[in-house]
Coordinates of C-alpha atoms in Angstrom, one line a residue:
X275 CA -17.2 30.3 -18.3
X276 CA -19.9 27.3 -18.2
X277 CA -22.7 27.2 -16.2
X278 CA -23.4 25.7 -12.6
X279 CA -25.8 22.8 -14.2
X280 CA -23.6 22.0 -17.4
X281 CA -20.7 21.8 -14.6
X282 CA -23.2 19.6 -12.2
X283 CA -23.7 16.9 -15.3
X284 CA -19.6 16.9 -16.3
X285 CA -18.5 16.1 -12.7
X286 CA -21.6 13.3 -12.9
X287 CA -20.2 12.2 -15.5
X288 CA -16.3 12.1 -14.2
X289 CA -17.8 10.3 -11.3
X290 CA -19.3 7.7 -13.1
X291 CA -16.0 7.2 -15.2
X292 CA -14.4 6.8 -11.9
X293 CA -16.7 4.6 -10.7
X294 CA -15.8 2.5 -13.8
X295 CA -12.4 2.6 -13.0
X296 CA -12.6 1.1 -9.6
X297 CA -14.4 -1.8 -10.9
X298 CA -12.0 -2.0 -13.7
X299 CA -8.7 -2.1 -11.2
X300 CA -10.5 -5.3 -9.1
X301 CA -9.0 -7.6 -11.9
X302 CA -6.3 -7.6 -13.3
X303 CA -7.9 -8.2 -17.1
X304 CA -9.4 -5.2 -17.1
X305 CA -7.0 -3.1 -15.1
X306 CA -5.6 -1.0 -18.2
X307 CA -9.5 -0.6 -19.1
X308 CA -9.9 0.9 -15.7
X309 CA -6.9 3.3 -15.7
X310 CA -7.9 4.7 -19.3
X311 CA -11.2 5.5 -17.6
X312 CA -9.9 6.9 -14.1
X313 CA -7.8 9.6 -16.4
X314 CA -10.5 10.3 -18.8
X315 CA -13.0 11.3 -15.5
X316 CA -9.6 13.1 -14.2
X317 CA -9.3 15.1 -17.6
X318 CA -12.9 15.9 -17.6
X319 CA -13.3 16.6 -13.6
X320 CA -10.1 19.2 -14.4
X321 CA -10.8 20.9 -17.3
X322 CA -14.8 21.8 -16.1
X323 CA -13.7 23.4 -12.8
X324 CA -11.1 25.3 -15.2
X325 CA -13.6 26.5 -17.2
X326 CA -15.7 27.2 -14.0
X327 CA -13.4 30.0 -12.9
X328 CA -15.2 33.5 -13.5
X329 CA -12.8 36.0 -13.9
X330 CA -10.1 35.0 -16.1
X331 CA -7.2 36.9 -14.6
X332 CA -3.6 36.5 -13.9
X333 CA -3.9 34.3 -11.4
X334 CA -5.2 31.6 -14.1
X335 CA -1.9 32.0 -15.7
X336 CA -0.4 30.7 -12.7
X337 CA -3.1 27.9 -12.2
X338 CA -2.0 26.7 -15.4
X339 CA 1.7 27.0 -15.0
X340 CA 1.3 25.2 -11.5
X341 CA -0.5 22.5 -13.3
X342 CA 1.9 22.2 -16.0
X343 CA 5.1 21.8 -13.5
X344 CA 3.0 19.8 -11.0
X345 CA 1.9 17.4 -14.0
X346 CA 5.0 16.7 -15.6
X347 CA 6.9 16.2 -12.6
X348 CA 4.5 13.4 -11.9
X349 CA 4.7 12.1 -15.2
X350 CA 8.3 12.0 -14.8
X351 CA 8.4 10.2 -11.3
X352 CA 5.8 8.0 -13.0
X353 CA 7.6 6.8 -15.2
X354 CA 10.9 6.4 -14.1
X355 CA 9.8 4.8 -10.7
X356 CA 10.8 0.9 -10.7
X357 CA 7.7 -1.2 -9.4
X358 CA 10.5 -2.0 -6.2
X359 CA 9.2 1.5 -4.8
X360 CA 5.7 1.3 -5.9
X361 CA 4.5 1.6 -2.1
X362 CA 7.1 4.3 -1.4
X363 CA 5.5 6.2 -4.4
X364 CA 2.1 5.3 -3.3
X365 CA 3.3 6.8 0.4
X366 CA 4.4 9.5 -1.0
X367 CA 1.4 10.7 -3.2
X368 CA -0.8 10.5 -0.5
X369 CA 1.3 13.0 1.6
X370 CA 0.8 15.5 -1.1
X371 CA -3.1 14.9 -1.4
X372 CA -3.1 15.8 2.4
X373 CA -1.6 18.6 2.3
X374 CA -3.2 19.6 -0.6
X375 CA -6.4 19.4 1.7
X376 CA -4.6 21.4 4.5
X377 CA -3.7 24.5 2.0
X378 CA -7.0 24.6 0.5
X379 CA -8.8 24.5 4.1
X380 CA -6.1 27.4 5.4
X381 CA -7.3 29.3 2.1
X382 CA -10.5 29.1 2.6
X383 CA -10.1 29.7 6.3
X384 CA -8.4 33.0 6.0
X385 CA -10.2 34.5 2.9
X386 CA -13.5 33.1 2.9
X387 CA -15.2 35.4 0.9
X388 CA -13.5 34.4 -2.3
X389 CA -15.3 30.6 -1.5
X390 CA -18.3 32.2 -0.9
X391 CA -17.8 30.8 2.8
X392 CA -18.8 34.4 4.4
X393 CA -16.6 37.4 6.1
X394 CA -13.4 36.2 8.3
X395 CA -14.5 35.8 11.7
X396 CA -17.8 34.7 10.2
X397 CA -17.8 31.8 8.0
X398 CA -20.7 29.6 7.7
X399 CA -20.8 27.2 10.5
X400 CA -21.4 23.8 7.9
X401 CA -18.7 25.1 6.2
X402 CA -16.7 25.6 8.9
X403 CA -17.0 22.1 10.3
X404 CA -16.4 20.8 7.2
X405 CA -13.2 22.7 6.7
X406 CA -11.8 21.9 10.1
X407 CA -12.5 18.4 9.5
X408 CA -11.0 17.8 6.0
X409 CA -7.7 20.2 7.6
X410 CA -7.7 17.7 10.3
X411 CA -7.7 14.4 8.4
X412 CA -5.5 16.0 5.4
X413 CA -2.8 16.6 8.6
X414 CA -2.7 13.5 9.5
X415 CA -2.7 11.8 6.2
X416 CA 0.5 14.0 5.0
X417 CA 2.5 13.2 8.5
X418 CA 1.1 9.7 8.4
X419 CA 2.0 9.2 5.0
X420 CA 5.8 10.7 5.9
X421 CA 6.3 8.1 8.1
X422 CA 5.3 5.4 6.3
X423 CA 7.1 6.4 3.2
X424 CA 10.3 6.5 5.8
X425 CA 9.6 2.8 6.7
X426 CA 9.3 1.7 3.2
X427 CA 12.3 3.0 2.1
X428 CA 14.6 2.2 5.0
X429 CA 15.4 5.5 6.1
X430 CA 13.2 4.7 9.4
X431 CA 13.6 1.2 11.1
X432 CA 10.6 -1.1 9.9
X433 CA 10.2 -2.2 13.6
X434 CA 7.0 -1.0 16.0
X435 CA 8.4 1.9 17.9
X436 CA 6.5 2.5 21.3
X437 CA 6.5 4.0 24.5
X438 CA 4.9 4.0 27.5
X439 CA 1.6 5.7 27.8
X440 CA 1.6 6.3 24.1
X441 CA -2.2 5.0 23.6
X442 CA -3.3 7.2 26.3
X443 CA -1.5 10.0 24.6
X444 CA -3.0 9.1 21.3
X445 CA -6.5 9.2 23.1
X446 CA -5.7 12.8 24.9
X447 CA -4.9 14.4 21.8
X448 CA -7.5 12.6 19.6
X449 CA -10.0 14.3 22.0
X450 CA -8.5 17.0 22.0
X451 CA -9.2 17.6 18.2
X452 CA -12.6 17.0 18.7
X453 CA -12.9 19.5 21.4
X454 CA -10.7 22.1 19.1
X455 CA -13.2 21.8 16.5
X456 CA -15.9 22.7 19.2
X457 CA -14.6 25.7 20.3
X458 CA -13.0 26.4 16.9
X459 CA -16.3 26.5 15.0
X460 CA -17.8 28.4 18.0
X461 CA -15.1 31.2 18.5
X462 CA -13.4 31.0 14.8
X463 CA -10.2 32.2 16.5
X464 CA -6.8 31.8 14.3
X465 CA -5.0 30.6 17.2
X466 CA -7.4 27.9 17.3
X467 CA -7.6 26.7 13.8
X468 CA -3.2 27.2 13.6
X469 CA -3.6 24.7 16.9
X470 CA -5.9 22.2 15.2
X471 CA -3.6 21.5 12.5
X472 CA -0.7 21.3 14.6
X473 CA -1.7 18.9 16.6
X474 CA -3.3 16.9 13.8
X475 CA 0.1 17.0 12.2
X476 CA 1.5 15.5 15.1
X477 CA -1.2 12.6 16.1
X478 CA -0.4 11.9 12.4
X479 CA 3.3 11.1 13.4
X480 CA 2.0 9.2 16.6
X481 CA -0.6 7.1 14.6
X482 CA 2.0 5.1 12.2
X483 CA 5.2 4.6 14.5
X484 CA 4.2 2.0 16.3
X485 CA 2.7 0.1 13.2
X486 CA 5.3 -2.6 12.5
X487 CA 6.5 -3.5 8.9
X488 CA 4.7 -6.7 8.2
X489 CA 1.6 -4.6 9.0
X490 CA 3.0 -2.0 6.5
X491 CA 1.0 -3.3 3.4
X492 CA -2.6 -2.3 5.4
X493 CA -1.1 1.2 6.8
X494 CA -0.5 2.1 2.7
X495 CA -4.2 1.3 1.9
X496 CA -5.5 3.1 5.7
X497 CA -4.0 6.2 4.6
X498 CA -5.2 5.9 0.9
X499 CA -8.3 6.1 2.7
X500 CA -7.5 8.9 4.7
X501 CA -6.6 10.5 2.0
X502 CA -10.1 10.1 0.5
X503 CA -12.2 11.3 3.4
X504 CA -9.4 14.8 3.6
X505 CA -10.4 15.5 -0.5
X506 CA -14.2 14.8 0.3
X507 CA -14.3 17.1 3.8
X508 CA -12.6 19.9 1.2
X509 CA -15.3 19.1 -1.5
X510 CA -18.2 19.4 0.8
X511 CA -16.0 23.2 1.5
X512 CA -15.6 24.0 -1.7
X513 CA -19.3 22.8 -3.0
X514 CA -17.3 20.7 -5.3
X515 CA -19.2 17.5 -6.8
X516 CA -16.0 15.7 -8.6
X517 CA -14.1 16.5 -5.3
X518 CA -17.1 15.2 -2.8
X519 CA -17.4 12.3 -5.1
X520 CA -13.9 11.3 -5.6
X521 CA -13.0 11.7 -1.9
X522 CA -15.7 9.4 -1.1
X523 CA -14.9 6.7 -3.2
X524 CA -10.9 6.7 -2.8
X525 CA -12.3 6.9 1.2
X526 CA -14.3 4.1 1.2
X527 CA -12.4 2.4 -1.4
X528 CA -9.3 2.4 0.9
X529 CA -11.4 1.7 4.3
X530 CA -13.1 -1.5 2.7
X531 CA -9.6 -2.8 1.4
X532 CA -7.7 -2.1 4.5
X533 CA -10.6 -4.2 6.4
X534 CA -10.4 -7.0 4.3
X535 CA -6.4 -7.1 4.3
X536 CA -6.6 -6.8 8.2
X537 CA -9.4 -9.7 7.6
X538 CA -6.5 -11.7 6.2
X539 CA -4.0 -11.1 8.3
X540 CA -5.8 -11.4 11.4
X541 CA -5.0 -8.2 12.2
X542 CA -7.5 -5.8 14.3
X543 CA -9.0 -3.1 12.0
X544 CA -9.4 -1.0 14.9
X545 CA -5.8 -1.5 16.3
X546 CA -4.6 -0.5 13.2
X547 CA -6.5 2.5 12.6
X548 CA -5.9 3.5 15.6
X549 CA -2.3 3.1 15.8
X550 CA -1.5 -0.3 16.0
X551 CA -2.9 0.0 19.5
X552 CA -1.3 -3.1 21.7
X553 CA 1.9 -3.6 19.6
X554 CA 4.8 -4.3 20.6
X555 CA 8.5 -4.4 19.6
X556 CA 9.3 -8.3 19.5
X557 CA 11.3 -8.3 16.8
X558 CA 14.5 -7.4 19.0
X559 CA 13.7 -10.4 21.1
X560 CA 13.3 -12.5 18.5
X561 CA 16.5 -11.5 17.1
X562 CA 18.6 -11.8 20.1
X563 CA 17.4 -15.6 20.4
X564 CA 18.4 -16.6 17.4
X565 CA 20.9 -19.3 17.2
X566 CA 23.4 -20.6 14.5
X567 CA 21.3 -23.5 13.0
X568 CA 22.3 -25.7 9.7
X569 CA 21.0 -24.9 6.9
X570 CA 21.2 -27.2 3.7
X571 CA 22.2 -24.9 0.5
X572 CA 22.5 -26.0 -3.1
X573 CA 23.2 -24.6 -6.8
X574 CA 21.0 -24.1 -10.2
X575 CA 21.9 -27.9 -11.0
X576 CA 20.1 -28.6 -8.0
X577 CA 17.0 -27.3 -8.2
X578 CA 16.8 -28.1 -11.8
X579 CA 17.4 -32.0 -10.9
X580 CA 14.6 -31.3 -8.2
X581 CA 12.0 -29.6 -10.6
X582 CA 12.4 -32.0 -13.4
X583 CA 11.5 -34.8 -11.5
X584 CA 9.0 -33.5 -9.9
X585 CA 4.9 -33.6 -11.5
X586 CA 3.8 -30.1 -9.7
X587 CA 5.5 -27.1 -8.9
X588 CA 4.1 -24.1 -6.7
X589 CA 5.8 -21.0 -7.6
X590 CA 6.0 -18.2 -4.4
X591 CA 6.8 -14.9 -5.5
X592 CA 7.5 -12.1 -3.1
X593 CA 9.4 -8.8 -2.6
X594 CA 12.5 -10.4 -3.6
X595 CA 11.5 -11.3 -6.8
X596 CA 10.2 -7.5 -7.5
X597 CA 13.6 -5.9 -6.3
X598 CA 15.9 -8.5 -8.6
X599 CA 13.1 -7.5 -11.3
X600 CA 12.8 -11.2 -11.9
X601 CA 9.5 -11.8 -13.0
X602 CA 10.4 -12.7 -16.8
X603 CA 13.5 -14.7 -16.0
X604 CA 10.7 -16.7 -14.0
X605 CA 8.4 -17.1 -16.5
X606 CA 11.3 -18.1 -18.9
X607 CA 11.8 -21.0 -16.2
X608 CA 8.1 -22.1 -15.9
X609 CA 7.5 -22.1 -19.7
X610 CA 10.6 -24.2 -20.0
X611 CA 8.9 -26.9 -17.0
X612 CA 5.4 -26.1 -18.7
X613 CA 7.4 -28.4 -22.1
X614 CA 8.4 -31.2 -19.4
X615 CA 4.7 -31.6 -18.7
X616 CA 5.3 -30.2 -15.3
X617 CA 2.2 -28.4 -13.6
X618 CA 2.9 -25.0 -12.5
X619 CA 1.3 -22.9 -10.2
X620 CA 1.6 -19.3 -8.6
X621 CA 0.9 -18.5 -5.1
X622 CA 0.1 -15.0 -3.9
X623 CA -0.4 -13.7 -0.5
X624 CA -2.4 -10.9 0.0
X625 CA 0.4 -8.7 1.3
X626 CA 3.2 -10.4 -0.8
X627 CA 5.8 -7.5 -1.6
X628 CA 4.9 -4.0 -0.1
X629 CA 1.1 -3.2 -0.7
X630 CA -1.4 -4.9 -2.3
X631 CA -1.2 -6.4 -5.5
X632 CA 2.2 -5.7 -5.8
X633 CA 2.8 -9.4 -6.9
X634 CA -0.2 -9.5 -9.1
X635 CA 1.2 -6.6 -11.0
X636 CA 4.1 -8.1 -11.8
X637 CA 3.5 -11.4 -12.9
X638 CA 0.8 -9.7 -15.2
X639 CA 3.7 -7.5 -16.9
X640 CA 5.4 -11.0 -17.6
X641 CA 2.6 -12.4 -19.0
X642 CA 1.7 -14.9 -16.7
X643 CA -1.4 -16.2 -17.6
X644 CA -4.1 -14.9 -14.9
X645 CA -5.7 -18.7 -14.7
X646 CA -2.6 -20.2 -13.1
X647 CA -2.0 -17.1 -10.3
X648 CA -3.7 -18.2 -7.0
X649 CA -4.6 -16.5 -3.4
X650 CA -3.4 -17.8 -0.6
X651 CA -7.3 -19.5 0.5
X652 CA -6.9 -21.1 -3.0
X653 CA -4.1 -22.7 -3.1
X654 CA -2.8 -23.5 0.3
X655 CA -4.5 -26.7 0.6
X656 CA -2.6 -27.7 -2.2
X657 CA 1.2 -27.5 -1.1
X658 CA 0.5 -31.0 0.7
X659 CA -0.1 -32.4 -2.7
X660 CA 3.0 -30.3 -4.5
X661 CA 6.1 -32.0 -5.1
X662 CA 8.1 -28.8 -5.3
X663 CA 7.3 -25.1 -3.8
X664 CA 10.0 -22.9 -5.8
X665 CA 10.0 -19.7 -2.8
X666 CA 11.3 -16.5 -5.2
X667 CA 12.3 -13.9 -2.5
X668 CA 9.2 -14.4 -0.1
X669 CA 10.1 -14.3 3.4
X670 CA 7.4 -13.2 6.1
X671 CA 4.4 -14.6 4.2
X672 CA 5.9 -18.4 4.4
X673 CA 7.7 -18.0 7.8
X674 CA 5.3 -21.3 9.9
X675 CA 6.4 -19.7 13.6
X676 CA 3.4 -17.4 12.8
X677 CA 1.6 -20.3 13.1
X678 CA 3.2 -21.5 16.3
X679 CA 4.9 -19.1 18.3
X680 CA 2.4 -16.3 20.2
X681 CA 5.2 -13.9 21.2
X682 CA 5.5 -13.6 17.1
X683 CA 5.1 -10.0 15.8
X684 CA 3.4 -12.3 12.8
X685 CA 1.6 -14.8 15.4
X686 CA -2.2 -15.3 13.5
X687 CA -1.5 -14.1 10.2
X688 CA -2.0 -16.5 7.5
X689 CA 1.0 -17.9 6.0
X690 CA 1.7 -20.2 3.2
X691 CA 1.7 -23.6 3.7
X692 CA 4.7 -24.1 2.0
X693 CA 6.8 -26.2 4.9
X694 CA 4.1 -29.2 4.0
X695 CA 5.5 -29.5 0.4
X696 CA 7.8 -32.4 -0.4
X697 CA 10.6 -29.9 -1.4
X698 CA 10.9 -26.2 -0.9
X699 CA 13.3 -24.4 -3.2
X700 CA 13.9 -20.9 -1.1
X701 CA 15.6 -18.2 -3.1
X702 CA 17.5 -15.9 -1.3
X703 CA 20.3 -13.7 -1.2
X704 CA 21.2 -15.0 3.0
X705 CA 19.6 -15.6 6.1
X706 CA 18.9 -11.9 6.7
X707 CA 15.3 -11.6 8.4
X708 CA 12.0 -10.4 6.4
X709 CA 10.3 -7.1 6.9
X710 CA 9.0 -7.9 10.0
X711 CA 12.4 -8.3 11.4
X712 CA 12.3 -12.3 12.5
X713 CA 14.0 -15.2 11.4
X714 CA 12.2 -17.8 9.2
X715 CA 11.9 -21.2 10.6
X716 CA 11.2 -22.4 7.2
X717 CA 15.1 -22.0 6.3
X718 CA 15.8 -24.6 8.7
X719 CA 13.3 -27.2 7.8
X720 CA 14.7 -31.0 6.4
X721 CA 12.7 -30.5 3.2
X722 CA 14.0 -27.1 2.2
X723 CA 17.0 -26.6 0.1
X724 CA 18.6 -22.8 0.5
X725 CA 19.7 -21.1 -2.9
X726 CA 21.9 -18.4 -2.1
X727 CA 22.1 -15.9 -5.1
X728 CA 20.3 -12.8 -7.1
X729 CA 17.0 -14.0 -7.7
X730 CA 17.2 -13.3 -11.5
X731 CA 20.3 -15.1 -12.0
X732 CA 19.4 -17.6 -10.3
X733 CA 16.2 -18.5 -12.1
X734 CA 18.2 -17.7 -15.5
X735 CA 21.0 -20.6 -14.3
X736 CA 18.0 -23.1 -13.6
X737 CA 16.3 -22.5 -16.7
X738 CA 19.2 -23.5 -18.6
X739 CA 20.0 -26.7 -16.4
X740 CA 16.9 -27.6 -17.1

């Protein structure tokens, strides 16, 4: 047993490692810094409210057993995952700390007296709120999060699904919560609490349908936040500090990020968080219009006549790249133009793969040196000036119609400027659209040479052309 003030300076202390460890993951440099101390404020947060539990009894057995399964089934998903399904994991994780929140709020819902909440049918009206609040976001998150995770990996169609009146419907039962809680915290009937998650369950669903797949990459980070404000509603519950403080900064964390990726994209944060309120399913139309255009396609000898002419290359990595796992064949190839006194250069967009980062992450695991990796607002001016843009499985982020075409599920997100290069080198297994579901103008374009192959092998045939 420790006491409540040697507990009270731990979980200060766990907070402050976290804190350490957000600032550590904004760079890539000191990412691993950062994750070393995000577990070590874990360990410590875990192992004081461990030691906080009074009465030793068999029920600590099971804590431990649970903890012991639950751990090493994460460490094995962990570390078998391949980076491909990073966001699907991500997805994924986030469902379980939502319903994590839901459990503990039914807990302490139906046997208050063990939280020191008060008698069933008479539970502490802050702590009733609270609980009925972190229930109702921890809903949401988990059936959110089931969806998206759906999306990601393909199961679900990536496209916006809608129907008509479905905002109003979101509004009705989003007011409807609110009025639950009223009459929840004023009567404390079971019905009513049973009712509250219920519906939140289902608003949950509503929320991420119509949210298309180029918008994908901000719904992972929304619900990351979601996920933060469910653990910090159950912390406030449970009087927990580590809990109150962790929600808060995953919640925060996630809300600031998802703002400045909607920022980018030139996406409403509202619309998003709110469903992706005014979407529409385009991608069916656009689709349907496409026609049978020339393309011109070429080989590894090709691009490696291209590139060795040429004085600067802009490198554009993108989900492609991840799923052929084709990060080191790439650097092989830009070492090799580095000896040929080539200038090389990386271009990341901020939602490049499936959430962000995702890029980032795996040029850094080929050791791509973190002063040549650019964002898009750095290097786009700079494609004008390139001689060759070398596009490595990126599709949405370099399509130009979301430049021109308003009836565009991608119309107003920035793209890269690569159609302004001299010579665009696209990488690609066919003509199949991107995430968003759309064809890419840039395949048709005078200056841009199709290579039709894996990704890897392709990059590995270049390298030794050149």
């Amino acid at each position: 047993m420790i006491s409540a003030n040697l507990s009270a300076i731990f979980y200060l202390i766990s907070g402050v490692l976290f804190i350490l460890a957000l600032r550590g993951l904004s760079s890539p440099e000191t990412s691993r810094q950062g994750n070393l101390f995000g577990i070590l404020g874990m360990i410590i947060a875990v192992t004081v409210t461990f030691l906080s539990i009074g009465n030793f009894s068999s029920g600590f057995v099971f804590v431990v057993i649970f903890i012991l399964v639950g751990g090493s089934v994460g460490a094995f998903i962990a570390y078998r995952i391949p980076m491909t399904a990073m966001p699907e994991l991500v997805a994924g994780f986030h469902s379980l700390v939502g319903l994590a929140a839901v459990f503990v709020a039914i807990s302490a819902f139906l046997n208050p007296v063990s939280f020191n909440l008060g008698t069933p049918g008479n539970i502490k009206l802050g702590s009733l709120i609270e609980m009925s609040i972190g229930a109702a976001v921890g809903a949401i998150t988990f059936s959110g999060s089931i969806i998206a995770f759906l999306k990601l990996q393909g199961i679900m169609s990536g496209s916006p699904i809608v129907f008509k009146g479905q905002h109003a419907l979101n509004a009705v039962i989003l007011i409807s919560i609110v009025v639950i809680i009223y009459l929840l915290c004023s009567t404390q009937s079971n019905n009513l609490f049973w009712m509250l998650i219920a519906i939140s369950f289902l608003i949950g669903f509503l929320l991420i349908i119509p949210i298309g797949g180029a918008d994908m990459p901000v719904v992972i980070s929304m619900l990351n936040s979601y996920s933060g404000w469910a653990a910090a509603g159950i912390g406030f519950t449970l009087e927990n500090t580590a809990l109150i403080i962790t929600g808060a900064l995953v919640g925060s964390s996630g809300a600031i990020l998802s703002y400045i990726m909607c920022k980018g994209m030139n996406r409403s944060f509202f619309n998003v968080i709110l469903g992706g309120f005014g979407a529409t399913d385009d991608s069916s139309n656009n689709q349907n219009n496409n026609e049978q255009r020339p393309v011109k396609s070429g080989n590894a000898d090709d691009a490696a006549f291209l590139m060795k002419n040429a004085s600067s290359v802009i490198i554009v990595p993108g989900y492609g790249m991840a799923v052929a796992q084709a990060q080191h064949a790439l650097r092989e190839m830009v070492d090799t133009l580095k000896k040929n006194d080539i200038k090389v250069s990386y271009a990341i967009h901020p939602v490049a793969g499936r959430m962000p980062g995702h890029m980032n992450v795996l040029l850094a695991e080929a050791n791509v040196p973190y002063d040549e990796v650019f964002e898009l607002e750095e290097i786009n001016n700079d494609f004008a000036n390139a001689d060759v843009a070398f596009v490595i499985g990126a599709n949405d982020v370099t399509n130009p119609v979301a430049k021109t075409d308003p009836q565009s599920p991608i119309y107003g997100m920035p793209v890269l400027d690569v159609e302004k290069c001299k010579s665009v080198l696209f990488v690609k297994r066919s003509l199949s659209p991107g995430y968003a579901g759309i064809d890419n103008d840039l395949f048709y374009k005078e200056n841009t040479l199709m290579l039709f192959a894996d990704a890897k092998k392709m990059t590995e045939d270049i390298t030794k052309n050149l």
